[in-house]
Tab-separated table of C-alpha atoms in Angstrom:
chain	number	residue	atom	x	y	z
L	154	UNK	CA	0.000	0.000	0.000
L	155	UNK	CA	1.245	3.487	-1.216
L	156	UNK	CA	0.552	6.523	1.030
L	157	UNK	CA	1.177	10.140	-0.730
L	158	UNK	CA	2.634	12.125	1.789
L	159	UNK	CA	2.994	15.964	1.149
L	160	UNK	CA	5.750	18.046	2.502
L	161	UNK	CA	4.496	20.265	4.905
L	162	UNK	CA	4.009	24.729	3.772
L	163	UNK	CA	7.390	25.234	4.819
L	164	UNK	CA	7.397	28.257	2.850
L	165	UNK	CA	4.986	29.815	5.544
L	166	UNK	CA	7.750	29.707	7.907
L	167	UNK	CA	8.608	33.300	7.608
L	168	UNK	CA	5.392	34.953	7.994
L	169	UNK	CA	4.070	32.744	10.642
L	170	UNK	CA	7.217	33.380	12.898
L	171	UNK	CA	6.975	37.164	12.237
L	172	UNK	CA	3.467	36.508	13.347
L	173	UNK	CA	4.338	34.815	16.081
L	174	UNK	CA	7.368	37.052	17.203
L	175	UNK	CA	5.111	40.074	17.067
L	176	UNK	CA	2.254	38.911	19.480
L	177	UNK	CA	2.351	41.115	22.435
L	178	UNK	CA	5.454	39.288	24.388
L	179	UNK	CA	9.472	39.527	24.732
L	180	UNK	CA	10.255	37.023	21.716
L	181	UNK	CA	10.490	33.334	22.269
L	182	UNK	CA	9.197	33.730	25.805
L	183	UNK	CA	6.032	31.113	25.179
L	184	UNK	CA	8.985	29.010	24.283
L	185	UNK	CA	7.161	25.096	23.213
L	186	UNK	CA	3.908	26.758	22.586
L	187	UNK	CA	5.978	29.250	19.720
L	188	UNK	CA	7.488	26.283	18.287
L	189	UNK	CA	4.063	24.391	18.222
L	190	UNK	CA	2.210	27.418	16.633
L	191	UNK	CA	5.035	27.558	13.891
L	192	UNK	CA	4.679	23.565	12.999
L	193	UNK	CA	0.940	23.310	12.768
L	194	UNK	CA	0.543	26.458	10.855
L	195	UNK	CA	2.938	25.022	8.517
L	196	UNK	CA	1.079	21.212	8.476
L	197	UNK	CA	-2.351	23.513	7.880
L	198	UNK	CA	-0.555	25.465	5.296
L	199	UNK	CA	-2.372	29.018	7.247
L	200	UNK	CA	-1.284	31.700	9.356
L	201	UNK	CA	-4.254	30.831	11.661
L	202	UNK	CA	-4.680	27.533	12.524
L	203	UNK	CA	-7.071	25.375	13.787
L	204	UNK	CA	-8.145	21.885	15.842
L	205	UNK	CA	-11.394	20.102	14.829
L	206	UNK	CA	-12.916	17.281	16.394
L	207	UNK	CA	-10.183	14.975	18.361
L	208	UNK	CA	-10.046	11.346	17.870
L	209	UNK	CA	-8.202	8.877	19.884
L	210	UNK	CA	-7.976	5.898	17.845
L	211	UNK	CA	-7.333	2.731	19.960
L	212	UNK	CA	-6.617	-0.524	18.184
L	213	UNK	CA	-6.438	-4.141	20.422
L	214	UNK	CA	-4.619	-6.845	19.278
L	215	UNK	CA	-2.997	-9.928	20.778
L	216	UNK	CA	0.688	-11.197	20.177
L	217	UNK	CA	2.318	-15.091	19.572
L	218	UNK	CA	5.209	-14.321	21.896
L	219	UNK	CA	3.184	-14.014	25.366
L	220	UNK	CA	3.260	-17.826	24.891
L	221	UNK	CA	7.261	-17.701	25.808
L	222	UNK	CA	6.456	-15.494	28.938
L	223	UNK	CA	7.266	-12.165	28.032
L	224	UNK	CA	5.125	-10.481	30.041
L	225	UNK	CA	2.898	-10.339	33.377
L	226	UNK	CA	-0.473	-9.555	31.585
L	227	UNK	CA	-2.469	-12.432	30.201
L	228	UNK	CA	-4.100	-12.464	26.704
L	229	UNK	CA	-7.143	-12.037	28.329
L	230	UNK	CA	-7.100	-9.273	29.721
L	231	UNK	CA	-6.559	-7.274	26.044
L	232	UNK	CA	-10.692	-8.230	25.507
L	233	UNK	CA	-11.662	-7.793	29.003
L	234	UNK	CA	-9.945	-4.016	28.934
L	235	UNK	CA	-11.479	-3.656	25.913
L	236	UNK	CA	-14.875	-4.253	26.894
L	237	UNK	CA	-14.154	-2.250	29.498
L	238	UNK	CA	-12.739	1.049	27.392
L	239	UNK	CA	-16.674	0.530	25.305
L	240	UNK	CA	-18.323	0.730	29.238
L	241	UNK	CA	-16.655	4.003	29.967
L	242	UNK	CA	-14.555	3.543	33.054
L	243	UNK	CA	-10.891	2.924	31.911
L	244	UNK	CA	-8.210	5.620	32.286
L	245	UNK	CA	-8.470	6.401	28.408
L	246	UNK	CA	-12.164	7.141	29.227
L	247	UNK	CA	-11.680	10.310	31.423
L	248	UNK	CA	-9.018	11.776	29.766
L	249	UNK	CA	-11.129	11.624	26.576
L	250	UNK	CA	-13.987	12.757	28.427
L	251	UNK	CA	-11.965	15.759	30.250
L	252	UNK	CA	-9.805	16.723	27.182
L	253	UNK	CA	-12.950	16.695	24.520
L	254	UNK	CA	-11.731	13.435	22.173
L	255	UNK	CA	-13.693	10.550	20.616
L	256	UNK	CA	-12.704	7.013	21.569
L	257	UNK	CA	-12.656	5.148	19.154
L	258	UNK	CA	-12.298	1.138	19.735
L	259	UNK	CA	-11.013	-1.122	16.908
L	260	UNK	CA	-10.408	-5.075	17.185
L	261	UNK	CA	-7.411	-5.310	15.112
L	262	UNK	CA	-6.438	-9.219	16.068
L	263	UNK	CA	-8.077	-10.196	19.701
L	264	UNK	CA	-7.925	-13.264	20.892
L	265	UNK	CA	-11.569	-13.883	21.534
L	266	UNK	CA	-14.690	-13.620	19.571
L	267	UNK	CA	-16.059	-9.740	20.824
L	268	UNK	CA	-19.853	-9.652	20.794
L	269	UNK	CA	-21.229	-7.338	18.464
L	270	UNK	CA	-23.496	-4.257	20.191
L	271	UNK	CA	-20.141	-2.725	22.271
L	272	UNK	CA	-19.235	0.160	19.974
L	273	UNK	CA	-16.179	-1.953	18.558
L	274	UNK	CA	-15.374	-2.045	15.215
L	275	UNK	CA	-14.776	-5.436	13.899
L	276	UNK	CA	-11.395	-4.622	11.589
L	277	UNK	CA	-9.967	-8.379	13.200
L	278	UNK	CA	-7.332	-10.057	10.846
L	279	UNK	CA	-6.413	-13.270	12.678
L	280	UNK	CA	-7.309	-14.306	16.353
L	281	UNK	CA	-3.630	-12.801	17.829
L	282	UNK	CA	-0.436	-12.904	15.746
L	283	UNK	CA	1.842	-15.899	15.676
L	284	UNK	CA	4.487	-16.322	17.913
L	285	UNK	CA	7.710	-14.491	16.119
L	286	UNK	CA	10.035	-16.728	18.320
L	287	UNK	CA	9.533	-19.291	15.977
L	288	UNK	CA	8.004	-17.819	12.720
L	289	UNK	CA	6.714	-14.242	11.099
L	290	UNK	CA	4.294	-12.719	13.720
L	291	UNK	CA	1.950	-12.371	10.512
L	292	UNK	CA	1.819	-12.993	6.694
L	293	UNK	CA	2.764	-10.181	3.639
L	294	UNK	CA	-0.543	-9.849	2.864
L	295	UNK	CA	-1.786	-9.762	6.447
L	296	UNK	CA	0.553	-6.602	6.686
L	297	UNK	CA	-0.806	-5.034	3.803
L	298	UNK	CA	-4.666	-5.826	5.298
L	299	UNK	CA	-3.602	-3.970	8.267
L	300	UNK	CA	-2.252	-1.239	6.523
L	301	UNK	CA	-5.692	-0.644	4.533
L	302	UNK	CA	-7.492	-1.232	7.537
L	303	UNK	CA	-5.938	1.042	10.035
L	304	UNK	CA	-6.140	3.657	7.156
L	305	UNK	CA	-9.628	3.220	6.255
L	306	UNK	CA	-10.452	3.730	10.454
L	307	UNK	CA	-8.965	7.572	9.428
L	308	UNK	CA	-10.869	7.916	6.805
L	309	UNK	CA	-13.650	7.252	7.929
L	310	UNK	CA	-13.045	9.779	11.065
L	311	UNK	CA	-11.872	12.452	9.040
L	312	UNK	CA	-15.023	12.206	6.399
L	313	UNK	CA	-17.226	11.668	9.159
L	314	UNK	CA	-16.635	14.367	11.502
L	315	UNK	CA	-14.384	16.729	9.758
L	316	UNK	CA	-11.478	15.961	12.302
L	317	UNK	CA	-8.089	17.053	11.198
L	318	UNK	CA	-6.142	16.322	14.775
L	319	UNK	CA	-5.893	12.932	16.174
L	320	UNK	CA	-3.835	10.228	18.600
L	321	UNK	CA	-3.983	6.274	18.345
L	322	UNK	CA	-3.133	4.263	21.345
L	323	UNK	CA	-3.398	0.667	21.939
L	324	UNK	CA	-3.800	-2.526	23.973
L	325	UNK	CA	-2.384	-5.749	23.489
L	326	UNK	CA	-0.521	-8.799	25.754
L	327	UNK	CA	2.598	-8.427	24.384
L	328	UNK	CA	3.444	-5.084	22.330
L	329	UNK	CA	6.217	-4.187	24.317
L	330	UNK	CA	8.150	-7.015	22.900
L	331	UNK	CA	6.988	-6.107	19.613
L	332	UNK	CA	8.150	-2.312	19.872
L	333	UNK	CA	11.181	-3.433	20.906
L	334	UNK	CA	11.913	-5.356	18.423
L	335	UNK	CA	10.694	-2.450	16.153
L	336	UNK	CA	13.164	-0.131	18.287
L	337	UNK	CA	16.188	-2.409	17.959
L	338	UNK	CA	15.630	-2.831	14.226
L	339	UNK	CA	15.245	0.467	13.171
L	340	UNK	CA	17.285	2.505	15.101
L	341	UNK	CA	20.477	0.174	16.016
L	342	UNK	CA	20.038	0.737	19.651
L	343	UNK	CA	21.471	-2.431	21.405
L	344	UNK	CA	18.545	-5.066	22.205
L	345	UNK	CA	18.821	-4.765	25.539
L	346	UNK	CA	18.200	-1.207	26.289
L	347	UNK	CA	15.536	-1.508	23.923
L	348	UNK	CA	13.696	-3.524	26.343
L	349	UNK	CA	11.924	-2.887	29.733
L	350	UNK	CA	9.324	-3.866	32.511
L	351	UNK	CA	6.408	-3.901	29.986
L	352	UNK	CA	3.404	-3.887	32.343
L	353	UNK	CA	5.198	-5.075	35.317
L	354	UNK	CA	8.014	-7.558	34.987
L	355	UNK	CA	10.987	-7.949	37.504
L	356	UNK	CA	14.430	-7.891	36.899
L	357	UNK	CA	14.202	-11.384	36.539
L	358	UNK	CA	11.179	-11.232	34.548
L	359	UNK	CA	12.959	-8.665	32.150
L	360	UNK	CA	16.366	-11.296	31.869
L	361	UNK	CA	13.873	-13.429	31.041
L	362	UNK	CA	12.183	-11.254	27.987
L	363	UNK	CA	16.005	-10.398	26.926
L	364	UNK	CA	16.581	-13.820	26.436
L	365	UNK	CA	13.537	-14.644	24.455
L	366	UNK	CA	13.809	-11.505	21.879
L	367	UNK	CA	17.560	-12.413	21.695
L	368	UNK	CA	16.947	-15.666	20.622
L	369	UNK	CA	13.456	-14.240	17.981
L	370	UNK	CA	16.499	-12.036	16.652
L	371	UNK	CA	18.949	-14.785	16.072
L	372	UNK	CA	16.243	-16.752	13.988
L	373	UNK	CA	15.275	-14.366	12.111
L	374	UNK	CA	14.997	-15.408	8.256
L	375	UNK	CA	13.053	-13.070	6.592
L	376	UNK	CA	14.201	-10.623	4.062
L	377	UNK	CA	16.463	-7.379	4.538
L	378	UNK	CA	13.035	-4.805	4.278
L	379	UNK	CA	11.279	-2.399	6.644
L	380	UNK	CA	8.094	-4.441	5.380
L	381	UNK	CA	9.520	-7.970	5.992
L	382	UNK	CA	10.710	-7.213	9.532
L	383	UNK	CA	7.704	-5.209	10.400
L	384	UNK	CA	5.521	-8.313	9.509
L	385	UNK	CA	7.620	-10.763	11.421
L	386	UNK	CA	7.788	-8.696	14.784
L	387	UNK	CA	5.320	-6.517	14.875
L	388	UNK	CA	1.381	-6.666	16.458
L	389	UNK	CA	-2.020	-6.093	14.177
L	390	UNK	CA	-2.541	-3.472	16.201
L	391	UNK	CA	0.493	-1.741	15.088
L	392	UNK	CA	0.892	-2.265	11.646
L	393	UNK	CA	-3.181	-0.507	11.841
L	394	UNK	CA	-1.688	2.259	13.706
L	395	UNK	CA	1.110	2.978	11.141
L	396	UNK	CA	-1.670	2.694	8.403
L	397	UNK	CA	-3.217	5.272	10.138
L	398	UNK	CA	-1.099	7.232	10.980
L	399	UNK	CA	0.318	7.329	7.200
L	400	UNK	CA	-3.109	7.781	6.319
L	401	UNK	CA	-3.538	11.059	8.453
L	402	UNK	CA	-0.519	12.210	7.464
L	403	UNK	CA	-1.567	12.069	4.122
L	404	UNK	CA	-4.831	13.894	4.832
L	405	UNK	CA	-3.233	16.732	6.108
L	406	UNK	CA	-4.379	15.756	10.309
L	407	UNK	CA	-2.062	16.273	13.442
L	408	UNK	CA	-0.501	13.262	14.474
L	409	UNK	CA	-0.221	13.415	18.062
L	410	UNK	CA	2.106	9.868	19.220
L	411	UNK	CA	1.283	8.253	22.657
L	412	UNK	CA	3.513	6.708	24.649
L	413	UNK	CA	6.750	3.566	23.807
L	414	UNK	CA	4.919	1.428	21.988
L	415	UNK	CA	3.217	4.001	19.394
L	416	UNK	CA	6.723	5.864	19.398
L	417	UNK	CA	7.776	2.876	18.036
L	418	UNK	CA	5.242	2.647	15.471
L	419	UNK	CA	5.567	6.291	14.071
L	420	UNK	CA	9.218	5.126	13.818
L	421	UNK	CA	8.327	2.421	11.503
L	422	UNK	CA	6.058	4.464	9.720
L	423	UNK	CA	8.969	7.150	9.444
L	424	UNK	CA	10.753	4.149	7.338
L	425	UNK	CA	8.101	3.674	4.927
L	426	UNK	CA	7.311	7.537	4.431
L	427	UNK	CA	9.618	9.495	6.047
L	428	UNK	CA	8.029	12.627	5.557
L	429	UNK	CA	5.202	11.322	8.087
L	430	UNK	CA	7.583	13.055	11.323
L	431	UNK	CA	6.526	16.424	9.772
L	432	UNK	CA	2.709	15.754	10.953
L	433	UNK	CA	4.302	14.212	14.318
L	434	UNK	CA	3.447	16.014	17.716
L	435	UNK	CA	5.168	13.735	20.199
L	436	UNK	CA	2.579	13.771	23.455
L	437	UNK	CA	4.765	12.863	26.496
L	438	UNK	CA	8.311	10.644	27.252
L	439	UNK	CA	7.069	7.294	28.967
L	440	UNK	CA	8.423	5.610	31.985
L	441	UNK	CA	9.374	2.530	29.731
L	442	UNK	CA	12.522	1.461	29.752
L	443	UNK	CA	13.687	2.583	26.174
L	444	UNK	CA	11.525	5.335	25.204
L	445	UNK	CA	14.208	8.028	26.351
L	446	UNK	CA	16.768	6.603	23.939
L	447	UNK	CA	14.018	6.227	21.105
L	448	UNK	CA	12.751	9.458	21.330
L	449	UNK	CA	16.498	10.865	20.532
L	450	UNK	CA	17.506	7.990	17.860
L	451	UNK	CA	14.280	9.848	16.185
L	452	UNK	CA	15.386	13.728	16.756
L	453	UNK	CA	11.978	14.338	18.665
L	454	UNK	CA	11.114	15.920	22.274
L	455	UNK	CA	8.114	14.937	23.815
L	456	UNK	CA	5.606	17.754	25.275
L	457	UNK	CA	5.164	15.781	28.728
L	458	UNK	CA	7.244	14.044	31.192
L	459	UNK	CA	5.219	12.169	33.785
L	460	UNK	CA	6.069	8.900	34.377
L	461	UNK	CA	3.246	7.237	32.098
L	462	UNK	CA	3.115	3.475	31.093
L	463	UNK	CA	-0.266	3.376	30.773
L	464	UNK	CA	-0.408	3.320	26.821
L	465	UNK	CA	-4.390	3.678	25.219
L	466	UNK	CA	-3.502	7.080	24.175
L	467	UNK	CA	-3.407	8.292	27.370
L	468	UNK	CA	-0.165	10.268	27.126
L	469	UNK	CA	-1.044	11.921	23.963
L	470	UNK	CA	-4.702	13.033	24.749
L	471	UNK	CA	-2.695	14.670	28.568
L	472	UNK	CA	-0.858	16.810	25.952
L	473	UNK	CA	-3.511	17.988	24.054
L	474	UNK	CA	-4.246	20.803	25.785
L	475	UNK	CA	-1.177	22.184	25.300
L	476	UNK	CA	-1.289	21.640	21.599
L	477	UNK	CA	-4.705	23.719	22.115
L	478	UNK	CA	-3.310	26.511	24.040
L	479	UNK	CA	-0.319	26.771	21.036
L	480	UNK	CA	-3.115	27.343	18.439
L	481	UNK	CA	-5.122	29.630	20.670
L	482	UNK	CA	-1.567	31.584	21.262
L	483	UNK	CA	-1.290	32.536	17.809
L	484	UNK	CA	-5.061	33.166	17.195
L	485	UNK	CA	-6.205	35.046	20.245
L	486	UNK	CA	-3.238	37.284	21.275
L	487	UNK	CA	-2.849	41.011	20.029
L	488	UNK	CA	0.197	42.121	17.940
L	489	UNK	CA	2.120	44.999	19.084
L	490	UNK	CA	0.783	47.024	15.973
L	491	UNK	CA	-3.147	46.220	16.953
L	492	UNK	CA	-2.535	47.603	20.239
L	493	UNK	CA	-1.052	50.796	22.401
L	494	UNK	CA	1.777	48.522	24.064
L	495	UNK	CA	5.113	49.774	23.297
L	496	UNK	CA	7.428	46.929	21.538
L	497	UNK	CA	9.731	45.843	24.784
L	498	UNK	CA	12.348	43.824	22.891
């Protein structure tokens, strides 16, 4: 699947930092929220932007590798969390609810049948990927489903409700494994600082997980491509979140990226398109084990800092209002020439 990825209206760049330099202020004293205005002006190709509708777009999928214990959650608990995100009560829930965002629930590759009448959208490829210890997580053409299908979620977001601003998060038994695979691959980081706690391990528990990607690694036989080792490593639920985050890219939408294991996604998608990091806003720096070093391998600084390992999105929709009070910055404050204040700079 092609995505046709625009470079952003970096030829605004002047006029929107004059703009921005003459709001009534000493110069570069809103500091983040300056440099914020200045990229989504230029992603929105205007001098006054704008933030429609948020969507957080959370895809579930299960992974192969929890059968080599990887990790402390159990594949069950990816369905019963996301039956719980469709009830309302799950940490994603509030900070949608508090921060004005959609949730928006897709079953990517769960391991269990989900009832129909929850509010989930059925966009399942396989019941949970295959175990990538022993053979390709997923299929070629099970990549390129997941590609289609986490762009056609966007679409139908963006035609639906005009948004042009949105976050994906996830859930899935076993992603951190994936991502740092994903990490390792496409960045050269060593392996092992590419891999932490997940949703709880010990130090024994993370030996443990080094061993088992160490040895995934070492039987790798699949071919020398971003696609190939995507496929063999990777989750549903990822490869769905790359699609759409391509896809929003391509639509002109504010991509803002959660927490490790979307970092890591927006990386791989950054090796397939790299113009995609122009529409990245990255939400907050993660308490995993990793994301620190990832975050730098990519040249990107994260808005937030709080400790989060949470994943769903939750990190990205906590910096949204931030993102908001860039693009009221540059809207709603006066310039020295609309009002009597003396230029003090």
């Amino acid at each position: 699947m092609k995505f046709d990825i625009r470079q952003v209206h970096s030829e605004l760049a002047p006029a929107l930092t004059d703009k921005i330099d003459n709001l009534t202020k000493p110069k570069g004293s809103l500091g983040r929220l300056e440099e914020l205005a200045l990229r989504i002006g230029m992603i929105q190709g205007t001098l006054s932007p704008e933030l429609r509708a948020p969507h957080n777009v959370l895809f579930a999928a299960d992974h192969g590798i929890i059968d080599e214990g990887v990790s402390v959650s159990p594949k069950e608990v990816t369905w019963q969390q996301l039956g719980h995100f469709s009830k309302g009560g799950a940490g994603i829930n509030f900070l949608c609810e508090q921060h004005g965002f959609r949730l928006v629930l897709v079953d990517a590759g769960v391991d269990y049948d989900i009832p129909s009448g929850h509010g989930i959208i059925d966009k399942k490829v396989r019941r949970s990927t295959r175990n990538f210890l022993h053979e390709a997580a997923m299929t070629s053409e099970e990549f390129e489903v997941c590609l289609r299908r986490g762009a056609e979620v966007v679409d139908d977001v963006h035609a639906s409700t005009g948004c042009n601003v949105i976050s994906f998060g996830e859930m899935g038994s076993g992603n951190t494994s994936a991502s740092s695979m994903w990490m390792h691959l496409f960045t050269g980081i060593d392996l092992k600082d590419c891999i932490g706690a997940g949703a709880g391990l010990n130090s024994e528990g993370v030996r443990h997980k080094y061993d088992v990607l160490s040895s995934a690694l070492a039987n790798y036989s699949g071919e020398d491509t971003v696609e190939a080792k995507m496929a063999w490593f990777g989750g549903y639920e990822m490869v769905m979140a790359v699609g759409g985050m391509l896809r929003a890219a391509e639509l002109g939408m504010i991509v803002i990226v959660d927490g490790f294991i979307m970092t890591s996604c927006m990386l791989a998608a950054s090796k397939l398109c790299p113009a995609v990091m122009d529409y990245a806003i990255f939400g907050h720096q993660g308490d995993e084990s990793g994301h620190k070093l990832m975050l730098s391998a990519m040249g990107a600084r994260a808005l937030l800092h709080l400790d989060l390992r949470l994943g769903e999105g939750s990190g990205a929709v906590c910096a949204y209002p931030i993102i908001e009070s860039a693009v009221r910055m540059i809207n709603r404050m006066d310039s020295f020439s609309d009002v009597e204040v003396t230029k003090y700079f």
